[in-house]
mmCIF file of C-alpha atoms in Angstrom:
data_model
loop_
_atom_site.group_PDB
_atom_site.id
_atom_site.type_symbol
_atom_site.label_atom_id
_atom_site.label_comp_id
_atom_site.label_asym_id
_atom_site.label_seq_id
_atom_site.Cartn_x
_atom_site.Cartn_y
_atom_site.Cartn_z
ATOM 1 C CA UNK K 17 31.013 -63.638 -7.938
ATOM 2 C CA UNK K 18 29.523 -64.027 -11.051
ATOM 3 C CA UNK K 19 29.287 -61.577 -13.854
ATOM 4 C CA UNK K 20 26.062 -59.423 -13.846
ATOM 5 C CA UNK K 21 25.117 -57.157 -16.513
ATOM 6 C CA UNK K 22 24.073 -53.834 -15.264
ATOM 7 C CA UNK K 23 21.629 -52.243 -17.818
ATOM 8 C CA UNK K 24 23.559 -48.656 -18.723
ATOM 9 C CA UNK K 25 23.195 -45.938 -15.923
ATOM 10 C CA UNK K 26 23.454 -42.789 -18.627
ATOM 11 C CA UNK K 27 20.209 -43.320 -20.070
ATOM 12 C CA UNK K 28 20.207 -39.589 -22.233
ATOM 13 C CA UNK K 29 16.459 -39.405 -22.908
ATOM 14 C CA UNK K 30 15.905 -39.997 -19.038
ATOM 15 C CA UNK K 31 18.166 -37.583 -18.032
ATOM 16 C CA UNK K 32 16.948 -35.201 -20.552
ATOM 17 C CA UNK K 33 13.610 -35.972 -18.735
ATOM 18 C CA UNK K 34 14.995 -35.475 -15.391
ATOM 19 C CA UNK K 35 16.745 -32.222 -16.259
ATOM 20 C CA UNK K 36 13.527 -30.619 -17.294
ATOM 21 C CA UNK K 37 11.227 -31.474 -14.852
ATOM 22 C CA UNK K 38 12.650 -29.328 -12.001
ATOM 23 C CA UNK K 39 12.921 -26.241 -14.450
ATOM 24 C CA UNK K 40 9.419 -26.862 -15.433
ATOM 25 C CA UNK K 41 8.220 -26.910 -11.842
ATOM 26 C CA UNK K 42 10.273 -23.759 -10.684
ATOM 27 C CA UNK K 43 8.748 -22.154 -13.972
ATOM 28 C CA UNK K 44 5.006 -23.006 -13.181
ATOM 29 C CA UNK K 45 5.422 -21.868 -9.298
ATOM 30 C CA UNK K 46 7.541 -18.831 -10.070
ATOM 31 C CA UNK K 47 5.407 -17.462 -12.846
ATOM 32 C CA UNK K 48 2.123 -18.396 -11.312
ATOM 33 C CA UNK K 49 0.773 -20.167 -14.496
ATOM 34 C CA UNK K 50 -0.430 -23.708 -14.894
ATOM 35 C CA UNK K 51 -1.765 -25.574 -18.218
ATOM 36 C CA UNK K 52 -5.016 -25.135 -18.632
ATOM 37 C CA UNK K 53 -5.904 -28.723 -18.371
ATOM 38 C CA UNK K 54 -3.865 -28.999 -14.813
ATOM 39 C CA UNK K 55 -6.678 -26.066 -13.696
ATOM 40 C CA UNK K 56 -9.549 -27.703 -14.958
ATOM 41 C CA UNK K 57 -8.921 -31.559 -14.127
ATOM 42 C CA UNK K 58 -6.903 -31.056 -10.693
ATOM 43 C CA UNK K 59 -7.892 -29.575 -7.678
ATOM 44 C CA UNK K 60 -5.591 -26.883 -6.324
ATOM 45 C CA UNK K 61 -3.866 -28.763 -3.494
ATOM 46 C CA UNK K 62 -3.233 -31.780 -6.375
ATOM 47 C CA UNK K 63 -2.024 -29.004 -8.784
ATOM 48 C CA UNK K 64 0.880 -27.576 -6.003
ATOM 49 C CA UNK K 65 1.470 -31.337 -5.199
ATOM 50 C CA UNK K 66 2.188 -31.636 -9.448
ATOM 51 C CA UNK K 67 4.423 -28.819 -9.388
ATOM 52 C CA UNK K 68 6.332 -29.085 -6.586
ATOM 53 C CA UNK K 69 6.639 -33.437 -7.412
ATOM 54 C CA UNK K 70 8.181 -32.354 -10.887
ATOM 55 C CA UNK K 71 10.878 -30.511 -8.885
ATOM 56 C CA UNK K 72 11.199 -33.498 -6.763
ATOM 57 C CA UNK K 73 11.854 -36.299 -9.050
ATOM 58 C CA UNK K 74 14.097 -34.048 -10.783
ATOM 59 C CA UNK K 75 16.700 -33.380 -8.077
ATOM 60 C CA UNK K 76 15.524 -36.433 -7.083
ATOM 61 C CA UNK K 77 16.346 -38.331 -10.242
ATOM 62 C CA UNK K 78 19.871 -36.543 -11.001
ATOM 63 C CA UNK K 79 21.148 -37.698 -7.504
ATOM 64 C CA UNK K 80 20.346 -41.249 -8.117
ATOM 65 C CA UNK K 81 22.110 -41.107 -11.434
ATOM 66 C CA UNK K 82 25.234 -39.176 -10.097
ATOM 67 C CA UNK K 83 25.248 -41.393 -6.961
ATOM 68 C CA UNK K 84 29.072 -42.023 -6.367
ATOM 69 C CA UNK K 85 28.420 -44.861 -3.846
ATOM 70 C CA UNK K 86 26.687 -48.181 -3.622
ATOM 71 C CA UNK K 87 25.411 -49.253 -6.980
ATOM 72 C CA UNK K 88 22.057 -50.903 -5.365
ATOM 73 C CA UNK K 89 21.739 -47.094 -3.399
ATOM 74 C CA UNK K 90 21.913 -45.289 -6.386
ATOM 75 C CA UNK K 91 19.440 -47.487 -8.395
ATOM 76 C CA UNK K 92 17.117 -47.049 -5.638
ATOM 77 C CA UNK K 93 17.118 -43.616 -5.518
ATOM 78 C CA UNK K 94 16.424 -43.580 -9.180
ATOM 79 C CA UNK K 95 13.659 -46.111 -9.102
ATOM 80 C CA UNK K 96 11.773 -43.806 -6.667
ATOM 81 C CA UNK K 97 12.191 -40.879 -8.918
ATOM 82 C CA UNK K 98 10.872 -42.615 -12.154
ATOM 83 C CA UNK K 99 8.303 -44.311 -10.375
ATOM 84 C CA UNK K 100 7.039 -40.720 -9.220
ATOM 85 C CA UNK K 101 7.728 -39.305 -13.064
ATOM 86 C CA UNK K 102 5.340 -41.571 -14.502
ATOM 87 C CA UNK K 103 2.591 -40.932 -11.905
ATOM 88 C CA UNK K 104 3.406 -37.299 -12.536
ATOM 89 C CA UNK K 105 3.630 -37.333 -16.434
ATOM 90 C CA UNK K 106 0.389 -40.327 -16.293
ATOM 91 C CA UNK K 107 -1.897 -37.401 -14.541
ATOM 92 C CA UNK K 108 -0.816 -34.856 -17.127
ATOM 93 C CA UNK K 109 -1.652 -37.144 -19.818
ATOM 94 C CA UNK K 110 -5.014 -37.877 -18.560
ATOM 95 C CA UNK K 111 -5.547 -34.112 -17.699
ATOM 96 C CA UNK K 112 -4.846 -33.673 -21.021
ATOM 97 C CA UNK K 113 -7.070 -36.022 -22.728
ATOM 98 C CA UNK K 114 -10.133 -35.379 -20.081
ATOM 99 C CA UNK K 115 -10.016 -31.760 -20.803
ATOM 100 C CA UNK K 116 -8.946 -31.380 -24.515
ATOM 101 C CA UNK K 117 -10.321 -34.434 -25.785
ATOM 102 C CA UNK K 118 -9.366 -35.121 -29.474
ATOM 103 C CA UNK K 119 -7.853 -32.094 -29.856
ATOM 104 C CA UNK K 120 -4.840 -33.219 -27.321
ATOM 105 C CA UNK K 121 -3.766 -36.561 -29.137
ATOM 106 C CA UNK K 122 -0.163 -35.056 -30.199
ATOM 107 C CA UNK K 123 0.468 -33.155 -26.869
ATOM 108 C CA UNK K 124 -0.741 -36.285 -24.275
ATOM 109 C CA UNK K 125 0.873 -38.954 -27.003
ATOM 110 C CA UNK K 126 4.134 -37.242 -26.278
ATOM 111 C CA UNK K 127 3.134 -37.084 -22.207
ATOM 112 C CA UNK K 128 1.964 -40.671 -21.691
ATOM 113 C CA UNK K 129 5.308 -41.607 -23.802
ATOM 114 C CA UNK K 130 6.869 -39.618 -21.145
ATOM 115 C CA UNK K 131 5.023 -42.019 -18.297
ATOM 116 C CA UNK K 132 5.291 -45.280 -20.662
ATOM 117 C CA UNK K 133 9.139 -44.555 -20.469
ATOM 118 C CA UNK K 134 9.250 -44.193 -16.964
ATOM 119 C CA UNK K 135 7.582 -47.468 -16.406
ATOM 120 C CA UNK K 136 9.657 -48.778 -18.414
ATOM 121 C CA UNK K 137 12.428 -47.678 -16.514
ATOM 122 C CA UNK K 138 11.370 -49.116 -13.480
ATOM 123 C CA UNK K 139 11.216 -51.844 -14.608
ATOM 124 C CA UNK K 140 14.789 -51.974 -15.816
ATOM 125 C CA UNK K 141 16.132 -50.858 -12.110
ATOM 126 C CA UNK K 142 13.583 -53.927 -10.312
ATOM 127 C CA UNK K 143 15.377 -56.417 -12.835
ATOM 128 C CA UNK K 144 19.121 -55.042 -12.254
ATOM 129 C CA UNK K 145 18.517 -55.340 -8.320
ATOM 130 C CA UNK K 146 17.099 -58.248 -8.398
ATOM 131 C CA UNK K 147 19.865 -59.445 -10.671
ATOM 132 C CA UNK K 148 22.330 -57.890 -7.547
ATOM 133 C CA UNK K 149 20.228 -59.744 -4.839
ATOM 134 C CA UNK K 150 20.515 -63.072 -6.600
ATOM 135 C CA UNK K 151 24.324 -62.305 -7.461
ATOM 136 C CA UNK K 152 25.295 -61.555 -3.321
ATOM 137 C CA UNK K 153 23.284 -64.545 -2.397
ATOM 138 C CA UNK K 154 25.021 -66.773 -4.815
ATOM 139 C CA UNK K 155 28.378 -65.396 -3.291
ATOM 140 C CA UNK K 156 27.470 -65.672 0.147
ATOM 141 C CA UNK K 157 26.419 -69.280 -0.611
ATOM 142 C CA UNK K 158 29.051 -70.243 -2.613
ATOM 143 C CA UNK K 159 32.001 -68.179 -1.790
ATOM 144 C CA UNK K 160 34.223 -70.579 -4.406
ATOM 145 C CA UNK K 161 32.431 -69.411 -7.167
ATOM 146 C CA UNK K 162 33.097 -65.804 -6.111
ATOM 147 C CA UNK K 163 36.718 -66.318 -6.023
ATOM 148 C CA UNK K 164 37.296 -66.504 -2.854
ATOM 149 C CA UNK K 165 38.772 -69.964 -2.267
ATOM 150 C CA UNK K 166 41.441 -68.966 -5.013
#
C-alpha cells in the first residue's frame, strides 16, 4: 500500500477549542445567562439549539480525536464536530457584528477566526480521507504494490 501522509491528529489550538466549548455551554445553561448579542440576534429556540450544539461538538469533537479505532471513523467523527463548530462560532460572529456593530471588531475577529479555523479543518479531514479512499482503491487494484505478492 502506498505511503499516505496523515495530516497530525493533535491539533492543540483545536483541541483547546473543543475543550471549551462544552464548558461554555454547561456555563450558559447552568447560569441562565447568554451574550447579549445571542438575545438580541437569535430567537430563543436558536439560542438553546447554540448552547446545547457547543456542548455537542465538544464531546463530540474529543471522541473523534481520542478515537482508538479505525483511522477513517475517527476522522469522521471529527469532521462532523468542526463542521458544526464553525456553523456555531460563524452565528456568534455574525450575532456579534449585527448587534454591536463597530464596536465588536476585536471580539467577532477572534470568533470568525474561531469558524475560519474550523473550515479549515474540514477541509484538512475531506483531503486525508480522500487521500485513504484513493490509497484502499489503489491496494485493492493493485495488490503488488501493497505488498502483497511479496
Amino acid at each position: 500500500m502506498p505511503h499516505i501522509r496523515i495530516r497530525s491528529r493533535h491539533q492543540p489550538f483545536e483541541i483547546a477549542v473543543l475543550v471549551t466549548a462544552p464548558v461554555c455551554g454547561l456555563l450558559l445553561i447552568v447560569l441562565d445567562v447568554r451574550p447579549q448579542s445571542v438575545e438580541l440576534a437569535m430567537p430563543a429556540p436558536i439560542q438553546v439549539g447554540w448552547e446545547s450544539g457547543l456542548i455537542l461538538v465538544g464531546i463530540t469533537g474529543l471522541l473523534g480525536v481520542l478515537w482508538p479505532g479505525r483511522l477513517s471513523t475517527a476522522l469522521g467523527i471529527e469532521l462532523a464536530a468542526v463542521l458544526v463548530l464553525a456553523t456555531l462560532t460563524g452565528m456568534y460572529a455574525v450575532a456579534l457584528t449585527v448587534v454591536s456593530g463597530r464596536q465588536a471588531v476585536a471580539a467577532a475577529s477572534f470568533i470568525a477566526a474561531v469558524a475560519a479555523g474550523s473550515g479549515w479543518r474540514s477541509l484538512e479531514i475531506l483531503l486525508d480521507l480522500r487521500r485513504m479512499v484513493r490509497a484502499s482503491q489503489l491496494a485493492r487494484a493493485d495488490p503488488l504494490a501493497a505488498g502483497g505478492g511479496r
